[in-house]
mmCIF file of C-alpha atoms in Angstrom:
data_model
loop_
_atom_site.group_PDB
_atom_site.id
_atom_site.type_symbol
_atom_site.label_atom_id
_atom_site.label_comp_id
_atom_site.label_asym_id
_atom_site.label_seq_id
_atom_site.Cartn_x
_atom_site.Cartn_y
_atom_site.Cartn_z
ATOM 1 C CA MET F 118 25.072 -30.640 -3.296
ATOM 2 C CA THR F 119 28.528 -32.030 -3.957
ATOM 3 C CA GLU F 120 31.499 -32.244 -1.641
ATOM 4 C CA THR F 121 33.859 -29.353 -2.345
ATOM 5 C CA PHE F 122 37.113 -28.917 -0.455
ATOM 6 C CA PRO F 123 39.775 -26.216 -0.803
ATOM 7 C CA ALA F 124 42.012 -27.067 -3.760
ATOM 8 C CA PHE F 125 45.117 -27.421 -1.584
ATOM 9 C CA PHE F 126 43.678 -30.523 0.099
ATOM 10 C CA ALA F 127 44.502 -32.508 -3.042
ATOM 11 C CA ALA F 128 48.110 -31.276 -3.004
ATOM 12 C CA ALA F 129 48.738 -32.332 0.598
ATOM 13 C CA PRO F 130 51.024 -35.326 1.244
ATOM 14 C CA THR F 131 49.418 -38.750 1.168
ATOM 15 C CA LEU F 132 50.142 -41.864 3.209
ATOM 16 C CA ARG F 133 50.142 -45.408 1.875
ATOM 17 C CA VAL F 134 49.896 -48.302 4.330
ATOM 18 C CA ARG F 135 49.295 -52.019 4.200
ATOM 19 C CA ASP F 136 46.473 -53.346 6.339
ATOM 20 C CA PRO F 137 46.560 -57.157 6.755
ATOM 21 C CA LEU F 138 42.912 -57.166 7.830
ATOM 22 C CA ALA F 139 41.890 -55.385 4.640
ATOM 23 C CA ALA F 140 43.860 -57.964 2.657
ATOM 24 C CA PHE F 141 42.341 -60.893 4.599
ATOM 25 C CA LEU F 142 38.790 -59.688 4.022
ATOM 26 C CA GLY F 143 39.346 -58.694 0.407
ATOM 27 C CA ALA F 144 38.612 -55.054 1.124
ATOM 28 C CA ALA F 145 41.667 -53.789 -0.767
ATOM 29 C CA GLN F 146 44.092 -55.576 -3.075
ATOM 30 C CA ASP F 147 47.110 -56.685 -1.054
ATOM 31 C CA GLY F 148 45.663 -54.595 1.796
ATOM 32 C CA ILE F 149 47.096 -51.400 0.306
ATOM 33 C CA LEU F 150 45.285 -48.280 1.496
ATOM 34 C CA GLU F 151 46.124 -44.697 0.603
ATOM 35 C CA TYR F 152 45.059 -41.928 2.946
ATOM 36 C CA HIS F 153 44.629 -38.293 1.995
ATOM 37 C CA TYR F 154 44.232 -35.217 4.178
ATOM 38 C CA ALA F 155 40.593 -35.078 3.100
ATOM 39 C CA ASP F 156 40.052 -38.413 4.879
ATOM 40 C CA ALA F 157 41.147 -36.832 8.168
ATOM 41 C CA VAL F 158 38.857 -33.877 7.476
ATOM 42 C CA ARG F 159 35.916 -36.195 6.864
ATOM 43 C CA LEU F 160 36.689 -38.010 10.104
ATOM 44 C CA ALA F 161 36.935 -34.834 12.187
ATOM 45 C CA GLY F 162 34.263 -32.937 10.305
ATOM 46 C CA HIS F 163 36.528 -29.916 9.924
ATOM 47 C CA SER F 164 39.972 -28.750 8.850
ATOM 48 C CA CYS F 165 42.171 -26.992 11.379
ATOM 49 C CA PRO F 166 45.812 -26.825 12.503
ATOM 50 C CA THR F 167 45.155 -29.628 15.003
ATOM 51 C CA VAL F 168 43.764 -32.007 12.382
ATOM 52 C CA ALA F 169 46.531 -31.103 9.931
ATOM 53 C CA GLY F 170 49.160 -31.406 12.663
ATOM 54 C CA ALA F 171 47.880 -34.817 13.772
ATOM 55 C CA TYR F 172 47.849 -36.037 10.178
ATOM 56 C CA LEU F 173 51.404 -34.867 9.507
ATOM 57 C CA LEU F 174 52.721 -35.988 12.889
ATOM 58 C CA THR F 175 51.389 -39.525 12.525
ATOM 59 C CA ARG F 176 52.737 -39.676 8.981
ATOM 60 C CA ARG F 177 56.172 -38.544 10.166
ATOM 61 C CA GLY F 178 56.188 -41.094 12.978
ATOM 62 C CA LEU F 179 55.262 -43.944 10.654
ATOM 63 C CA ARG F 180 57.951 -42.929 8.186
ATOM 64 C CA ALA F 181 60.484 -42.859 11.023
ATOM 65 C CA LEU F 182 59.522 -46.400 12.040
ATOM 66 C CA TYR F 183 59.188 -47.970 8.600
ATOM 67 C CA GLY F 184 61.471 -45.958 6.331
ATOM 68 C CA ASP F 185 60.707 -46.655 2.680
ATOM 69 C CA THR F 186 58.568 -49.717 3.417
ATOM 70 C CA LEU F 187 54.813 -49.544 3.850
ATOM 71 C CA PRO F 188 53.673 -49.132 7.466
ATOM 72 C CA GLU F 189 51.540 -52.008 8.723
ATOM 73 C CA ARG F 190 48.220 -50.532 9.737
ATOM 74 C CA GLY F 191 47.010 -52.398 12.810
ATOM 75 C CA GLY F 192 50.553 -53.365 13.747
ATOM 76 C CA ILE F 193 51.222 -50.154 15.639
ATOM 77 C CA ALA F 194 50.444 -49.101 19.201
ATOM 78 C CA VAL F 195 49.727 -45.428 19.886
ATOM 79 C CA GLN F 196 50.269 -43.666 23.200
ATOM 80 C CA MET F 197 48.958 -40.222 24.025
ATOM 81 C CA ARG F 198 50.630 -38.246 26.803
ATOM 82 C CA ASP F 199 47.457 -36.481 27.955
ATOM 83 C CA SER F 200 44.038 -37.711 29.055
ATOM 84 C CA ARG F 201 41.417 -38.448 26.431
ATOM 85 C CA ASP F 202 39.304 -35.438 27.445
ATOM 86 C CA SER F 203 42.203 -32.990 27.639
ATOM 87 C CA GLY F 204 42.153 -30.229 25.028
ATOM 88 C CA THR F 205 42.495 -31.598 21.503
ATOM 89 C CA THR F 206 43.950 -34.950 22.561
ATOM 90 C CA GLY F 207 40.873 -36.867 21.429
ATOM 91 C CA VAL F 208 40.955 -35.289 17.979
ATOM 92 C CA ILE F 209 44.639 -36.080 17.526
ATOM 93 C CA ALA F 210 44.126 -39.646 18.713
ATOM 94 C CA ALA F 211 41.226 -40.124 16.289
ATOM 95 C CA VAL F 212 43.405 -39.104 13.352
ATOM 96 C CA ALA F 213 46.177 -41.413 14.586
ATOM 97 C CA THR F 214 43.629 -44.239 14.782
ATOM 98 C CA LEU F 215 42.559 -43.551 11.206
ATOM 99 C CA LEU F 216 46.093 -43.811 9.867
ATOM 100 C CA ALA F 217 47.691 -46.371 12.200
ATOM 101 C CA GLY F 218 44.649 -48.517 13.005
ATOM 102 C CA ALA F 219 45.261 -48.484 16.767
ATOM 103 C CA ALA F 220 42.065 -48.287 18.790
ATOM 104 C CA ALA F 221 41.127 -48.036 22.446
ATOM 105 C CA GLU F 222 39.009 -50.560 24.330
ATOM 106 C CA THR F 223 36.134 -50.093 21.891
ATOM 107 C CA GLY F 224 38.182 -51.155 18.859
ATOM 108 C CA PHE F 225 37.887 -54.260 16.712
ATOM 109 C CA GLY F 226 38.491 -57.329 18.866
ATOM 110 C CA GLY F 227 39.946 -59.595 16.207
ATOM 111 C CA ILE F 228 38.967 -62.708 14.272
ATOM 112 C CA GLY F 229 38.809 -66.241 15.643
ATOM 113 C CA PRO F 230 40.091 -67.722 18.916
ATOM 114 C CA ALA F 231 43.479 -66.064 18.477
ATOM 115 C CA ALA F 232 41.858 -62.655 17.932
ATOM 116 C CA ARG F 233 43.822 -62.146 14.724
ATOM 117 C CA PHE F 234 44.019 -58.580 13.450
ATOM 118 C CA THR F 235 42.833 -57.143 16.749
ATOM 119 C CA ARG F 236 42.952 -53.364 17.046
ATOM 120 C CA ARG F 237 41.567 -53.191 20.572
ATOM 121 C CA ASP F 238 43.659 -51.699 23.392
ATOM 122 C CA LEU F 239 46.364 -50.444 21.033
ATOM 123 C CA LEU F 240 45.587 -46.820 21.924
ATOM 124 C CA ASP F 241 46.412 -45.561 25.419
ATOM 125 C CA TYR F 242 46.014 -42.210 27.130
ATOM 126 C CA ASP F 243 47.833 -40.717 30.145
ATOM 127 C CA ALA F 244 51.000 -42.440 28.966
ATOM 128 C CA PRO F 245 54.333 -41.753 30.733
ATOM 129 C CA ILE F 246 55.976 -40.183 27.692
ATOM 130 C CA ARG F 247 57.573 -36.775 27.056
ATOM 131 C CA GLY F 248 56.067 -36.175 23.643
ATOM 132 C CA LEU F 249 52.509 -35.495 22.645
ATOM 133 C CA MET F 250 52.320 -38.942 21.066
ATOM 134 C CA ALA F 251 54.370 -42.109 20.748
ATOM 135 C CA LEU F 252 54.147 -44.869 18.128
ATOM 136 C CA ARG F 253 55.470 -48.399 18.651
ATOM 137 C CA ARG F 254 55.758 -51.245 16.173
ATOM 138 C CA LEU F 255 54.300 -54.481 17.532
ATOM 139 C CA ASP F 256 56.553 -56.695 15.431
ATOM 140 C CA ASN F 257 59.946 -55.444 16.611
ATOM 141 C CA GLY F 258 59.236 -53.007 19.443
ATOM 142 C CA ALA F 259 60.791 -50.009 17.669
ATOM 143 C CA SER F 260 59.234 -46.787 18.910
ATOM 144 C CA VAL F 261 59.299 -43.056 18.361
ATOM 145 C CA GLU F 262 58.090 -40.117 20.466
ATOM 146 C CA LEU F 263 56.683 -37.102 18.684
ATOM 147 C CA GLU F 264 55.850 -33.515 19.530
ATOM 148 C CA LEU F 265 53.884 -30.966 17.516
ATOM 149 C CA ASN F 266 55.106 -27.373 17.642
ATOM 150 C CA ALA F 267 52.329 -25.558 15.794
ATOM 151 C CA ALA F 268 53.824 -22.180 16.750
ATOM 152 C CA VAL F 269 56.240 -22.716 13.852
ATOM 153 C CA VAL F 270 53.323 -21.805 11.552
ATOM 154 C CA PRO F 271 51.446 -18.956 13.279
ATOM 155 C CA PHE F 272 48.311 -17.178 12.156
ATOM 156 C CA PRO F 273 48.906 -13.806 10.484
ATOM 157 C CA ALA F 274 48.589 -10.729 12.700
ATOM 158 C CA GLU F 275 45.226 -9.918 11.124
ATOM 159 C CA MET F 276 43.715 -12.890 12.958
ATOM 160 C CA GLN F 277 44.236 -11.218 16.340
ATOM 161 C CA SER F 278 41.396 -8.774 15.757
ATOM 162 C CA LEU F 279 39.271 -11.092 13.620
ATOM 163 C CA MET F 280 39.236 -14.174 15.833
ATOM 164 C CA PRO F 281 37.295 -12.612 18.763
ATOM 165 C CA LYS F 282 34.608 -11.348 16.393
ATOM 166 C CA ALA F 283 34.229 -14.692 14.668
ATOM 167 C CA VAL F 284 34.158 -16.684 17.909
ATOM 168 C CA SER F 285 31.632 -14.367 19.576
ATOM 169 C CA GLY F 286 29.302 -14.336 16.578
ATOM 170 C CA GLN F 287 29.771 -10.611 15.999
ATOM 171 C CA ALA F 288 31.671 -10.846 12.700
ATOM 172 C CA THR F 289 30.077 -9.618 9.491
ATOM 173 C CA PRO F 290 29.651 -12.035 6.560
ATOM 174 C CA ASP F 291 32.723 -10.521 4.907
ATOM 175 C CA GLU F 292 34.716 -10.862 8.113
ATOM 176 C CA LEU F 293 33.627 -14.488 8.493
ATOM 177 C CA ALA F 294 34.723 -15.201 4.955
ATOM 178 C CA ARG F 295 38.093 -13.627 5.665
ATOM 179 C CA PHE F 296 38.351 -15.606 8.902
ATOM 180 C CA GLY F 297 37.863 -18.848 6.962
ATOM 181 C CA GLU F 298 40.500 -17.825 4.423
ATOM 182 C CA LEU F 299 43.055 -17.080 7.121
ATOM 183 C CA TRP F 300 42.170 -20.240 9.038
ATOM 184 C CA GLN F 301 42.657 -22.489 6.036
ATOM 185 C CA GLY F 302 45.684 -20.468 4.976
ATOM 186 C CA ARG F 303 47.501 -21.632 8.073
ATOM 187 C CA VAL F 304 46.440 -25.226 7.422
ATOM 188 C CA ARG F 305 47.649 -24.897 3.833
ATOM 189 C CA ALA F 306 51.047 -23.655 4.990
ATOM 190 C CA MET F 307 51.404 -26.589 7.376
ATOM 191 C CA LEU F 308 50.485 -29.170 4.752
ATOM 192 C CA LEU F 309 52.297 -27.760 1.736
ATOM 193 C CA GLU F 310 55.232 -25.794 3.138
ATOM 194 C CA HIS F 311 56.022 -27.599 6.399
ATOM 195 C CA ALA F 312 54.967 -31.206 5.784
ATOM 196 C CA ASP F 313 58.485 -32.433 6.550
ATOM 197 C CA ASP F 314 59.611 -29.605 8.816
ATOM 198 C CA PRO F 315 61.476 -31.111 11.793
ATOM 199 C CA GLU F 316 60.732 -27.977 13.829
ATOM 200 C CA LEU F 317 56.974 -28.413 13.380
ATOM 201 C CA LEU F 318 57.038 -32.222 13.608
ATOM 202 C CA GLN F 319 59.593 -33.060 16.249
ATOM 203 C CA ILE F 320 61.062 -36.465 16.984
ATOM 204 C CA LEU F 321 62.261 -36.515 20.587
#
């Protein structure tokens, strides 16, 4: 069996970062890493509006902080407004960790006495922020608060009758197939048609 994703995954925006730890350890030339939406899917184990939204939101925040220069993975602190076990907060934080390198107390503790390249305690929950998530550069303190308004890209009306059947296990095979098409259709629209939509990806 080979890994087969929907074709639109490959057309989704990518994110290039520079990770000093990767450079130090020779894991990637000059520490340059390029992330694709499929990487977030592999991390989460599924593709949904939350995973797509977290991917796009983190990307937008990093672009706001770094402009045309490469974001420094591991040089960014991430704050989440809600608790780690609230709704989809943990999923969003995991995608932010993937892209920004910030980790909670279980993250990489660094190298040597000075704990160089530490990633630990750069991810916080229950933060006193207005947005869903905030990103802060460690080198200059610049920060940005972000909010995801997924209602900008709603499911089609057909999903209203199909969703209860799929969730309850009462959908037919054809209905399940249609459910998957509609589900990924919304993800596709977010990634390909709204990747830079300031209404979907809000900077507060």
